[in-house]
PDBQT receptor file of N, H, CA, C and O in Angstrom, charges set to zero:
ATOM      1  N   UNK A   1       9.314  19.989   2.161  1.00  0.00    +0.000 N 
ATOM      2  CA  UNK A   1       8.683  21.303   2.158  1.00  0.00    +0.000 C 
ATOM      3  C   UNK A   1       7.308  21.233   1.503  1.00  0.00    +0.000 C 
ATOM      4  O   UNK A   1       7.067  20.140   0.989  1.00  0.00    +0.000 OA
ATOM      5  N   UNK A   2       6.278  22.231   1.402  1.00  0.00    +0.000 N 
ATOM      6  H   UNK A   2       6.473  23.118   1.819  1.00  0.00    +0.000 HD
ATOM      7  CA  UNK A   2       5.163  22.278   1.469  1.00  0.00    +0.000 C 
ATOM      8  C   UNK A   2       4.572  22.822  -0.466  1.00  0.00    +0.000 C 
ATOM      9  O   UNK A   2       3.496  23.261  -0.872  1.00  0.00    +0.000 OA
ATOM     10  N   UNK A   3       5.994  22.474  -1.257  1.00  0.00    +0.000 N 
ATOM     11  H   UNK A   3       6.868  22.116  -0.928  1.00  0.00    +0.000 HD
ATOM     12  CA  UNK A   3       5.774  22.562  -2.351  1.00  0.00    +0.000 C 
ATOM     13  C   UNK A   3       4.363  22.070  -3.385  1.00  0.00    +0.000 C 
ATOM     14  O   UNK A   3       3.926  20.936  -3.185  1.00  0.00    +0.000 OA
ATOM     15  N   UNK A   4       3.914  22.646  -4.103  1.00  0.00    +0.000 N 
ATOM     16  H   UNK A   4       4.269  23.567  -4.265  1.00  0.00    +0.000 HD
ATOM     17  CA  UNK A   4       2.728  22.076  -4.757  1.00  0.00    +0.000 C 
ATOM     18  C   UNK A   4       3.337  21.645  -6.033  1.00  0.00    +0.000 C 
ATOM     19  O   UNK A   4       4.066  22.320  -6.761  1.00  0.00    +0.000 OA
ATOM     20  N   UNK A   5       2.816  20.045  -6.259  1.00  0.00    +0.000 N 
ATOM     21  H   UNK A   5       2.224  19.497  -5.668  1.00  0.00    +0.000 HD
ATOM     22  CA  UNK A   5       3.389  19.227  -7.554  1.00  0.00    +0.000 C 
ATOM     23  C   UNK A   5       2.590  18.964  -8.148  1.00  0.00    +0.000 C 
ATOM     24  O   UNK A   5       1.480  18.879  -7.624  1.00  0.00    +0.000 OA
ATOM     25  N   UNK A   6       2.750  18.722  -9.448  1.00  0.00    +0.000 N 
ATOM     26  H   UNK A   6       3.652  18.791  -9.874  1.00  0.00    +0.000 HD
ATOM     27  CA  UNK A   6       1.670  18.297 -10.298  1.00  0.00    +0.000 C 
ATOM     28  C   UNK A   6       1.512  17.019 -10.023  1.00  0.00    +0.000 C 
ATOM     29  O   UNK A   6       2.405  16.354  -9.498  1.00  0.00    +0.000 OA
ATOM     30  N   UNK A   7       0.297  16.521 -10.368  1.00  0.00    +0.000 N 
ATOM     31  H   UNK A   7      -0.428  17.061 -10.794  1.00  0.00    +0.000 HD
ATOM     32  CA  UNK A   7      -0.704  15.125  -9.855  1.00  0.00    +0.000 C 
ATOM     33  C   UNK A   7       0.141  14.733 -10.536  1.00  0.00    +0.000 C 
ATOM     34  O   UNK A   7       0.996  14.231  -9.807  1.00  0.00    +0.000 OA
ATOM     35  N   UNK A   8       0.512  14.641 -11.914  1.00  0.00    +0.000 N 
ATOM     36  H   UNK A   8      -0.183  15.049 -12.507  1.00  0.00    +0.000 HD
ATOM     37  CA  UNK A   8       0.953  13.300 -12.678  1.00  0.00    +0.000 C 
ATOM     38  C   UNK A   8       2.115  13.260 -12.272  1.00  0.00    +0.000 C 
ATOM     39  O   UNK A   8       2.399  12.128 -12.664  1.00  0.00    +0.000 OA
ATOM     40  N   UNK A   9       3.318  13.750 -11.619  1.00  0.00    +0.000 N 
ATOM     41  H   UNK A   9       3.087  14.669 -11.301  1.00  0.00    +0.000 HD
ATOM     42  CA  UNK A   9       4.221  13.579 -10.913  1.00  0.00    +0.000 C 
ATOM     43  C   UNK A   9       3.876  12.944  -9.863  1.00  0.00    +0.000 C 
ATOM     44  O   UNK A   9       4.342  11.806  -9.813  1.00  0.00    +0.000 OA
ATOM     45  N   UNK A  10       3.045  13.343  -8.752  1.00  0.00    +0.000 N 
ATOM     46  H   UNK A  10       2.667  14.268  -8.792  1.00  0.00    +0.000 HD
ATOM     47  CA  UNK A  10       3.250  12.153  -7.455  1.00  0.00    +0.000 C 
ATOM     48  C   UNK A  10       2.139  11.061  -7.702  1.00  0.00    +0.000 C 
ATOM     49  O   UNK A  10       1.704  10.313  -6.826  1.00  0.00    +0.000 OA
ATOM     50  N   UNK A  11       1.721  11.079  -9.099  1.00  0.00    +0.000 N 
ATOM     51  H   UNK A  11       2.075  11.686  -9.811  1.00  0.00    +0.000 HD
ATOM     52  CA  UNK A  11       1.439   9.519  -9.314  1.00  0.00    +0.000 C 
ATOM     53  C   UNK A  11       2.349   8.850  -9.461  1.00  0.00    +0.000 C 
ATOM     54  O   UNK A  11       2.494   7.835  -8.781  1.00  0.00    +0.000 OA
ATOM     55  N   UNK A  12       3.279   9.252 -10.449  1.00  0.00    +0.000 N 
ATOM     56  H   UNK A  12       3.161  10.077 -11.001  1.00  0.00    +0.000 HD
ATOM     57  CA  UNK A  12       4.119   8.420 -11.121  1.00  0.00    +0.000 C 
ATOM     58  C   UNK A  12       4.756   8.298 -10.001  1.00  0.00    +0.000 C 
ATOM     59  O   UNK A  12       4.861   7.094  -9.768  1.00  0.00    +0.000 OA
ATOM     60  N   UNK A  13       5.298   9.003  -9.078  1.00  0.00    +0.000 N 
ATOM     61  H   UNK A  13       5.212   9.981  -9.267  1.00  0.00    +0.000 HD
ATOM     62  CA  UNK A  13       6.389   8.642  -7.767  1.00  0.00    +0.000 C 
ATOM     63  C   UNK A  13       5.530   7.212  -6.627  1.00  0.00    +0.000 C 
ATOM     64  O   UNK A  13       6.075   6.258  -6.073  1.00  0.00    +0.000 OA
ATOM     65  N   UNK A  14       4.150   7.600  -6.639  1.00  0.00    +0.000 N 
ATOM     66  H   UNK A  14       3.708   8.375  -7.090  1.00  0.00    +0.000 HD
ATOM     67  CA  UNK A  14       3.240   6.700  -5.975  1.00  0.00    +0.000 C 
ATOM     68  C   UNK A  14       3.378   4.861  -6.433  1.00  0.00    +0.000 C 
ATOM     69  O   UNK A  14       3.599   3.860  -5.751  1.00  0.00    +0.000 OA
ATOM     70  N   UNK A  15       3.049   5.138  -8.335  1.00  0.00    +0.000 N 
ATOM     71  H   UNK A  15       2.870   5.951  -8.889  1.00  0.00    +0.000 HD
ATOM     72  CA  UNK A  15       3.419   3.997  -8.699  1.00  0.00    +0.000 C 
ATOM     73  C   UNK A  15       4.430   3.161  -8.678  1.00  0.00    +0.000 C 
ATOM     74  O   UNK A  15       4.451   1.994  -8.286  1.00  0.00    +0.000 OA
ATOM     75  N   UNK A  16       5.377   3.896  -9.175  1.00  0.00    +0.000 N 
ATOM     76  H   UNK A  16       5.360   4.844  -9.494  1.00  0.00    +0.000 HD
ATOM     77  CA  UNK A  16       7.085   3.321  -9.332  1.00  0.00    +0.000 C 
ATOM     78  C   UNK A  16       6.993   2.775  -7.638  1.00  0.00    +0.000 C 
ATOM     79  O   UNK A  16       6.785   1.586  -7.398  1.00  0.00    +0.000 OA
ATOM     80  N   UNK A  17       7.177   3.801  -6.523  1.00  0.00    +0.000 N 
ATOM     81  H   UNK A  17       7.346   4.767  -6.718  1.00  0.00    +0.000 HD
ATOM     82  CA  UNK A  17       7.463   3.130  -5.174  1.00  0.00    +0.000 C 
ATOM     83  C   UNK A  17       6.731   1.898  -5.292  1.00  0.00    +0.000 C 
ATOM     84  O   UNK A  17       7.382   0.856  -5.369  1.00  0.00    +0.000 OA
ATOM     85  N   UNK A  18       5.351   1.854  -5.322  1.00  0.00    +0.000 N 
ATOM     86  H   UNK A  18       4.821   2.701  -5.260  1.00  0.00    +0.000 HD
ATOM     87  CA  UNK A  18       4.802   0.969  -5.068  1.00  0.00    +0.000 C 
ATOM     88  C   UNK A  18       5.298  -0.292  -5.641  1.00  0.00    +0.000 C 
ATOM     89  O   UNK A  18       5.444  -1.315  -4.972  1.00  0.00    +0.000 OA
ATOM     90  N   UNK A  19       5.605  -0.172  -7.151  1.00  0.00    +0.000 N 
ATOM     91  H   UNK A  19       5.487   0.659  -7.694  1.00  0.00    +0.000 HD
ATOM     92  CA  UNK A  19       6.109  -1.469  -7.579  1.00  0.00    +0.000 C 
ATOM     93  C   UNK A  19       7.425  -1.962  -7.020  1.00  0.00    +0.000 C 
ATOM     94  O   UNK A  19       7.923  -3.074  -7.197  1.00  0.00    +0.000 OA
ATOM     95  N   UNK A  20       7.938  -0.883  -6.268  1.00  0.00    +0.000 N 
ATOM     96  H   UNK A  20       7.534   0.020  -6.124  1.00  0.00    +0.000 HD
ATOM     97  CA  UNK A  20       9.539  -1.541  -5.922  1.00  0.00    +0.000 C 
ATOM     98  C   UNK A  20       9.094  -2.188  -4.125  1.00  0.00    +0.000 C 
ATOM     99  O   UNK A  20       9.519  -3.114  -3.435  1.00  0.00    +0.000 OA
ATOM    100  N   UNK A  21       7.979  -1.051  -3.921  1.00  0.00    +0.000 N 
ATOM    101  H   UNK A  21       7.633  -0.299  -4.482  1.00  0.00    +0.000 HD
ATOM    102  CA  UNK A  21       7.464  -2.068  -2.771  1.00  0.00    +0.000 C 
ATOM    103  C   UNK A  21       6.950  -3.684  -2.423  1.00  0.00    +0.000 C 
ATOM    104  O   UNK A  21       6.979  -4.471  -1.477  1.00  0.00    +0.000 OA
ATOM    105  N   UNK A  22       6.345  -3.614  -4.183  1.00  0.00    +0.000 N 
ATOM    106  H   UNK A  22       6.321  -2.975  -4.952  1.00  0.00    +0.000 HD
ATOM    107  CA  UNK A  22       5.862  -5.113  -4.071  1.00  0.00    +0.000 C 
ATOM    108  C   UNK A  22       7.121  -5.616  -4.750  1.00  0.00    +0.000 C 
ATOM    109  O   UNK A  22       6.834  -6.781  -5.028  1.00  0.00    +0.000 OA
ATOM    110  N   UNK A  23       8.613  -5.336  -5.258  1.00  0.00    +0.000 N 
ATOM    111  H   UNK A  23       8.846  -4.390  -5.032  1.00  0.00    +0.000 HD
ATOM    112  CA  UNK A  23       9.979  -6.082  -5.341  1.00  0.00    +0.000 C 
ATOM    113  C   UNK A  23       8.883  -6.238  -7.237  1.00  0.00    +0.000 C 
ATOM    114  O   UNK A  23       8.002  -7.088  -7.368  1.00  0.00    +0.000 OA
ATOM    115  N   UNK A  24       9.080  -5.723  -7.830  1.00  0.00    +0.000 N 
ATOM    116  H   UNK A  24       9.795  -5.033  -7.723  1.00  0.00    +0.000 HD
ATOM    117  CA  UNK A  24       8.392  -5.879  -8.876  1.00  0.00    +0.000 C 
ATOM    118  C   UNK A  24       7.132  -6.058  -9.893  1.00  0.00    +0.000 C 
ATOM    119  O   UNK A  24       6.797  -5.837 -11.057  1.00  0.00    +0.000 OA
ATOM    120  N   UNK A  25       6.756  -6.497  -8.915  1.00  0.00    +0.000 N 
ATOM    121  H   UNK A  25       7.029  -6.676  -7.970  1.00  0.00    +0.000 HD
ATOM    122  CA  UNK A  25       5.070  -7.318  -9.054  1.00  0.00    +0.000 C 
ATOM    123  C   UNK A  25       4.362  -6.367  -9.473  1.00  0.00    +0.000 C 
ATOM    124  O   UNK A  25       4.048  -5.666  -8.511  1.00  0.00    +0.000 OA
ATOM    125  N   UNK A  26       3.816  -5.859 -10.729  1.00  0.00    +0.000 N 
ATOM    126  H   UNK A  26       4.071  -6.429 -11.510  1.00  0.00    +0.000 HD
ATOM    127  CA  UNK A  26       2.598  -4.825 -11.227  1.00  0.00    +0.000 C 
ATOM    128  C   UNK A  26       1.457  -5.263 -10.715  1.00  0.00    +0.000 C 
ATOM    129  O   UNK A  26       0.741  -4.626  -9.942  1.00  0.00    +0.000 OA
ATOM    130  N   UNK A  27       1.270  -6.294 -11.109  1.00  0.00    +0.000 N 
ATOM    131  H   UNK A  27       1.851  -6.811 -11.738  1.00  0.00    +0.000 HD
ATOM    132  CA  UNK A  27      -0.585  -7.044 -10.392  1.00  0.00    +0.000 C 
ATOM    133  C   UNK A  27      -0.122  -6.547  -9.056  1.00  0.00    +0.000 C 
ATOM    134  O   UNK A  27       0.090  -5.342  -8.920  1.00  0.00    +0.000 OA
ATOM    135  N   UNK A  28       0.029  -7.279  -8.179  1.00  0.00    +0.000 N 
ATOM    136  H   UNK A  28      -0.143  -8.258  -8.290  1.00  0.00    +0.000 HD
ATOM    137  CA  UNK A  28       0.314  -6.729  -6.394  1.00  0.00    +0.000 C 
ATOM    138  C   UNK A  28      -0.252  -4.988  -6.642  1.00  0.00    +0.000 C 
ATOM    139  O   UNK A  28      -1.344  -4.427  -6.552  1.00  0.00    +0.000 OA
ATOM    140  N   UNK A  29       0.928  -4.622  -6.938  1.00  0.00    +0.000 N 
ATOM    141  H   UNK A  29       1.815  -5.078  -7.012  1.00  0.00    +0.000 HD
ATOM    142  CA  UNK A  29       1.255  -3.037  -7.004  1.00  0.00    +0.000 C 
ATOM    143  C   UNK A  29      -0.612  -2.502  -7.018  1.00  0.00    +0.000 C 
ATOM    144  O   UNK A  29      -1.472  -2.117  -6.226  1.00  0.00    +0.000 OA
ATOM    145  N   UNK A  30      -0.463  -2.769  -8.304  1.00  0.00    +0.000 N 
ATOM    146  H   UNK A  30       0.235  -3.082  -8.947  1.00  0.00    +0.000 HD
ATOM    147  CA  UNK A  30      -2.338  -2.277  -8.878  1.00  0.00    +0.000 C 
ATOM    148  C   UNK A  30      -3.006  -2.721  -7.489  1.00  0.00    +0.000 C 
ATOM    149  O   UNK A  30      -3.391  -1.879  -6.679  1.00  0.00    +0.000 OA
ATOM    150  N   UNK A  31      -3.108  -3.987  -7.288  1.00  0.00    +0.000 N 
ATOM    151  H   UNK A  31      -2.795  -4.672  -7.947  1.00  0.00    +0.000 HD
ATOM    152  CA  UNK A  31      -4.312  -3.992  -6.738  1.00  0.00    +0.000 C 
ATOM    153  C   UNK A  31      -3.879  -3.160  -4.876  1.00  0.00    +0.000 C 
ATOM    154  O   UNK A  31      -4.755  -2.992  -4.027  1.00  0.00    +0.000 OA
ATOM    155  N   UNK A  32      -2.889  -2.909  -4.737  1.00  0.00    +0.000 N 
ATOM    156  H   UNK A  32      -2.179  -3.045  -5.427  1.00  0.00    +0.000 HD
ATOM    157  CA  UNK A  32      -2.627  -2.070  -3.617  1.00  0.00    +0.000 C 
ATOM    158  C   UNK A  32      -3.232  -1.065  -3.657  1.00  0.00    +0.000 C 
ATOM    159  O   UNK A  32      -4.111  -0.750  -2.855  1.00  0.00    +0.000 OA
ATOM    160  N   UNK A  33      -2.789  -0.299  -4.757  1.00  0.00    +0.000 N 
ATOM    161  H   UNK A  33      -2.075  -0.555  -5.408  1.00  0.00    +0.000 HD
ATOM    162  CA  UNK A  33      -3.362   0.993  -5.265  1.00  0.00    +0.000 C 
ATOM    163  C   UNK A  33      -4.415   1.030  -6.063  1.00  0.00    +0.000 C 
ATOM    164  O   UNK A  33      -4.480   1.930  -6.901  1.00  0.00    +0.000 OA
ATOM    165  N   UNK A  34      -5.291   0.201  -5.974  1.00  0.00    +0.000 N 
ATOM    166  H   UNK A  34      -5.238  -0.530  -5.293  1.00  0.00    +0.000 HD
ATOM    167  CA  UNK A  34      -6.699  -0.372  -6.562  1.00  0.00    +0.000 C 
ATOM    168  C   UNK A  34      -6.674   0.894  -7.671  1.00  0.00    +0.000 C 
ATOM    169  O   UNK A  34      -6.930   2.095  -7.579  1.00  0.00    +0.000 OA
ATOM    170  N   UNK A  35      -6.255   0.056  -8.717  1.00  0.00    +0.000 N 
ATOM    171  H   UNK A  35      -6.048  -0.919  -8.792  1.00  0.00    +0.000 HD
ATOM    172  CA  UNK A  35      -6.150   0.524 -10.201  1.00  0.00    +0.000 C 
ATOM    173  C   UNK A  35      -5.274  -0.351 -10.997  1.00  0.00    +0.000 C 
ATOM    174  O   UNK A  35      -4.254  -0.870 -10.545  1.00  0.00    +0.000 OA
ATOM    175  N   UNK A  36      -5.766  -0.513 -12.351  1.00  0.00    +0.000 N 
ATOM    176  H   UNK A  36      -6.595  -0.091 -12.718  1.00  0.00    +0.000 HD
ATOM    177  CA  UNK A  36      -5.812  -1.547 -12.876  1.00  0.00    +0.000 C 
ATOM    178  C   UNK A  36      -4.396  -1.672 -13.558  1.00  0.00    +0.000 C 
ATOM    179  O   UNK A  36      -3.727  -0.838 -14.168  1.00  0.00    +0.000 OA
ATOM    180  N   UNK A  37      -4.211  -2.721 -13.313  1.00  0.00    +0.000 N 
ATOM    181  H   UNK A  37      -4.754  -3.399 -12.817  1.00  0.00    +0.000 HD
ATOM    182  CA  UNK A  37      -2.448  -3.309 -14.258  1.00  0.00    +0.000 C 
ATOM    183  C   UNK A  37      -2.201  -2.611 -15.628  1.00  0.00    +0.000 C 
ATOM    184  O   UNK A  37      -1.128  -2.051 -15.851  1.00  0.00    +0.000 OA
ATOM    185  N   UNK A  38      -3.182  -2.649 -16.519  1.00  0.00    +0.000 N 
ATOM    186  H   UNK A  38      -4.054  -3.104 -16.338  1.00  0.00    +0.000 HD
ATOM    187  CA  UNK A  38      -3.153  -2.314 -17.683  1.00  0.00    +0.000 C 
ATOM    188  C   UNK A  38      -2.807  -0.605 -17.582  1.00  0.00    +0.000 C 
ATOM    189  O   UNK A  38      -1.912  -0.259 -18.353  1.00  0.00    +0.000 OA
ATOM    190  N   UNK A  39      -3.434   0.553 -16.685  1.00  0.00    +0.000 N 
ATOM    191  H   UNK A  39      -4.160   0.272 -16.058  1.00  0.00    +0.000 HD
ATOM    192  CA  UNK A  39      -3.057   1.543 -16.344  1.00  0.00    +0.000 C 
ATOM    193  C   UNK A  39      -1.597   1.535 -16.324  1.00  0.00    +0.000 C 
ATOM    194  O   UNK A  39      -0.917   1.882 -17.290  1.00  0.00    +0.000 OA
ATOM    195  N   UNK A  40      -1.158   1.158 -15.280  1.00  0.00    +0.000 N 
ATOM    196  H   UNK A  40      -1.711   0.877 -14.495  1.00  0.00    +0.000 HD
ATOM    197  CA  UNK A  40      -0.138   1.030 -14.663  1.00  0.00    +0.000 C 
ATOM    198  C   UNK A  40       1.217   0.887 -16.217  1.00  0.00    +0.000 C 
ATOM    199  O   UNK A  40       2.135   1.616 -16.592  1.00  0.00    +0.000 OA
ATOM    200  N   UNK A  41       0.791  -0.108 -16.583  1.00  0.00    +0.000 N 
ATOM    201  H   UNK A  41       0.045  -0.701 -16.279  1.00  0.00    +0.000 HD
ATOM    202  CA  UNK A  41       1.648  -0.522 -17.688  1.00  0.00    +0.000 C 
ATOM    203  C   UNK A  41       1.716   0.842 -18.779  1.00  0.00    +0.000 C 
ATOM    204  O   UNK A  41       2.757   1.223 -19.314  1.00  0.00    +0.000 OA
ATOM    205  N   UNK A  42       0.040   1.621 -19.017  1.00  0.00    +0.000 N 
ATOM    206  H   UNK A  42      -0.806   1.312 -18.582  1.00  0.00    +0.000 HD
ATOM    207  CA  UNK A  42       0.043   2.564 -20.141  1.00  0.00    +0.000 C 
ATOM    208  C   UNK A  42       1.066   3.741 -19.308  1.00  0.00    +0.000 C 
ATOM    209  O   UNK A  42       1.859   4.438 -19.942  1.00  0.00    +0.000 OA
ATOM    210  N   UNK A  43       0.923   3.829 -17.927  1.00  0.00    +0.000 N 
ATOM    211  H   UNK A  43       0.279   3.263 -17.412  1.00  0.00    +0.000 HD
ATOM    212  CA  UNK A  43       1.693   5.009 -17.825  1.00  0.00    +0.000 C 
ATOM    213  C   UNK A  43       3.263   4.873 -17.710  1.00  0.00    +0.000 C 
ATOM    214  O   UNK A  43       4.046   5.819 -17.797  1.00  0.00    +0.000 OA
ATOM    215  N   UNK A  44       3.682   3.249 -17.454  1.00  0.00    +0.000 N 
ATOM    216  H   UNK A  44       3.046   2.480 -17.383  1.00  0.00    +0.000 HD
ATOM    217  CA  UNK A  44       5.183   3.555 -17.737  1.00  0.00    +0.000 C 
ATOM    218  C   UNK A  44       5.600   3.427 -19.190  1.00  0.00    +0.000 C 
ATOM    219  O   UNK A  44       6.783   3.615 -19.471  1.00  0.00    +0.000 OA
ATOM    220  N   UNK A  45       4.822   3.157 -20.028  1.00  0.00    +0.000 N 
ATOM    221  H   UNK A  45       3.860   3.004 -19.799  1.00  0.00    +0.000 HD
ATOM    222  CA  UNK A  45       5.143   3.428 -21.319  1.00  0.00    +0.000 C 
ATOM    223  C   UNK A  45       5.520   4.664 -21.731  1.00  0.00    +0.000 C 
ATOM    224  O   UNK A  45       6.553   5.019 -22.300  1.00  0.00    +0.000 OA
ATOM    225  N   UNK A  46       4.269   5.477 -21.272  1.00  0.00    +0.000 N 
ATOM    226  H   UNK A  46       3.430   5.189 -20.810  1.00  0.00    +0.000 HD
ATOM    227  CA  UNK A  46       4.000   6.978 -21.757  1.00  0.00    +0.000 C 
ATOM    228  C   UNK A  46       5.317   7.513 -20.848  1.00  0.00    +0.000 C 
ATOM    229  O   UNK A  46       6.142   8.200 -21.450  1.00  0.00    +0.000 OA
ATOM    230  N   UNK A  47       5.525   7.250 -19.548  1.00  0.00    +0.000 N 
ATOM    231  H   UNK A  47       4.855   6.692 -19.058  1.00  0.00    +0.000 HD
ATOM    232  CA  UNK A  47       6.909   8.003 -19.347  1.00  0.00    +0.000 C 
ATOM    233  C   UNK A  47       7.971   7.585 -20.072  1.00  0.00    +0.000 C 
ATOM    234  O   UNK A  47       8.765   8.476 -20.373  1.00  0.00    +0.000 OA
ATOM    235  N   UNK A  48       8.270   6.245 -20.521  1.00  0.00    +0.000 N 
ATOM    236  H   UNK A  48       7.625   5.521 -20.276  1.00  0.00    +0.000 HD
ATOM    237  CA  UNK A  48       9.632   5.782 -21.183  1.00  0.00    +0.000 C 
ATOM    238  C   UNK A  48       9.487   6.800 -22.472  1.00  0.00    +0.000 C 
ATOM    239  O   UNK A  48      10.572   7.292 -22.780  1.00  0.00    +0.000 OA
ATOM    240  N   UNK A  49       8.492   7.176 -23.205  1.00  0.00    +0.000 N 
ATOM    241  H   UNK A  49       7.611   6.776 -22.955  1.00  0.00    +0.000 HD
ATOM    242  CA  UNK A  49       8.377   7.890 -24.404  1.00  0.00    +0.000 C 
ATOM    243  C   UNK A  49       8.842   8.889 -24.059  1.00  0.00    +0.000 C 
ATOM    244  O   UNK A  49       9.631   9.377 -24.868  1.00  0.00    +0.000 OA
ATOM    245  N   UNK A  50       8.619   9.643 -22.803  1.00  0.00    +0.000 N 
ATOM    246  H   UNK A  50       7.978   9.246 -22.146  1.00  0.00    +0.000 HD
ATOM    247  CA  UNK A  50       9.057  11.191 -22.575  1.00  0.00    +0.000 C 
ATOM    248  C   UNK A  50       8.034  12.181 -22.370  1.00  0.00    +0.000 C 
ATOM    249  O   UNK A  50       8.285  13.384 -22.304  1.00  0.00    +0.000 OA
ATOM    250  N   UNK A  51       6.341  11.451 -22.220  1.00  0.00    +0.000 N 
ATOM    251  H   UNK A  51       6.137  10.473 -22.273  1.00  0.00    +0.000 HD
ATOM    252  CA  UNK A  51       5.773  12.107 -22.524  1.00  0.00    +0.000 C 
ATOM    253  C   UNK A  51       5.351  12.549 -21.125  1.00  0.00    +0.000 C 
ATOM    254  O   UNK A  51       4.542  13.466 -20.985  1.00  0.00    +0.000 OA
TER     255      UNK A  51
């Protein structure tokens, strides 16, 4: 449906897929989604925190 989500939600859905797309691989992942590993890493931190 044609629901409106917040950005930092269908990032985080963008990222996660992506890494299960590349079967784990963060480098791959990033450079798919041309943005940098280190990103990638700060934002699954910041979700494991809850934030």
């Amino acid at each position: 449906d044609n629901i409106i989500r917040p950005f930092e939600e269908i990032e985080k859905e963008a990222i996660l897929k992506t890494i299960e797309y590349c079967n784990g691989n963060v480098v791959k992942a990033a450079k798919l989604l041309k943005i940098s590993k280190s990103y990638i890493y700060k934002q699954k931190k910041q979700w494991q925190s809850g934030k």
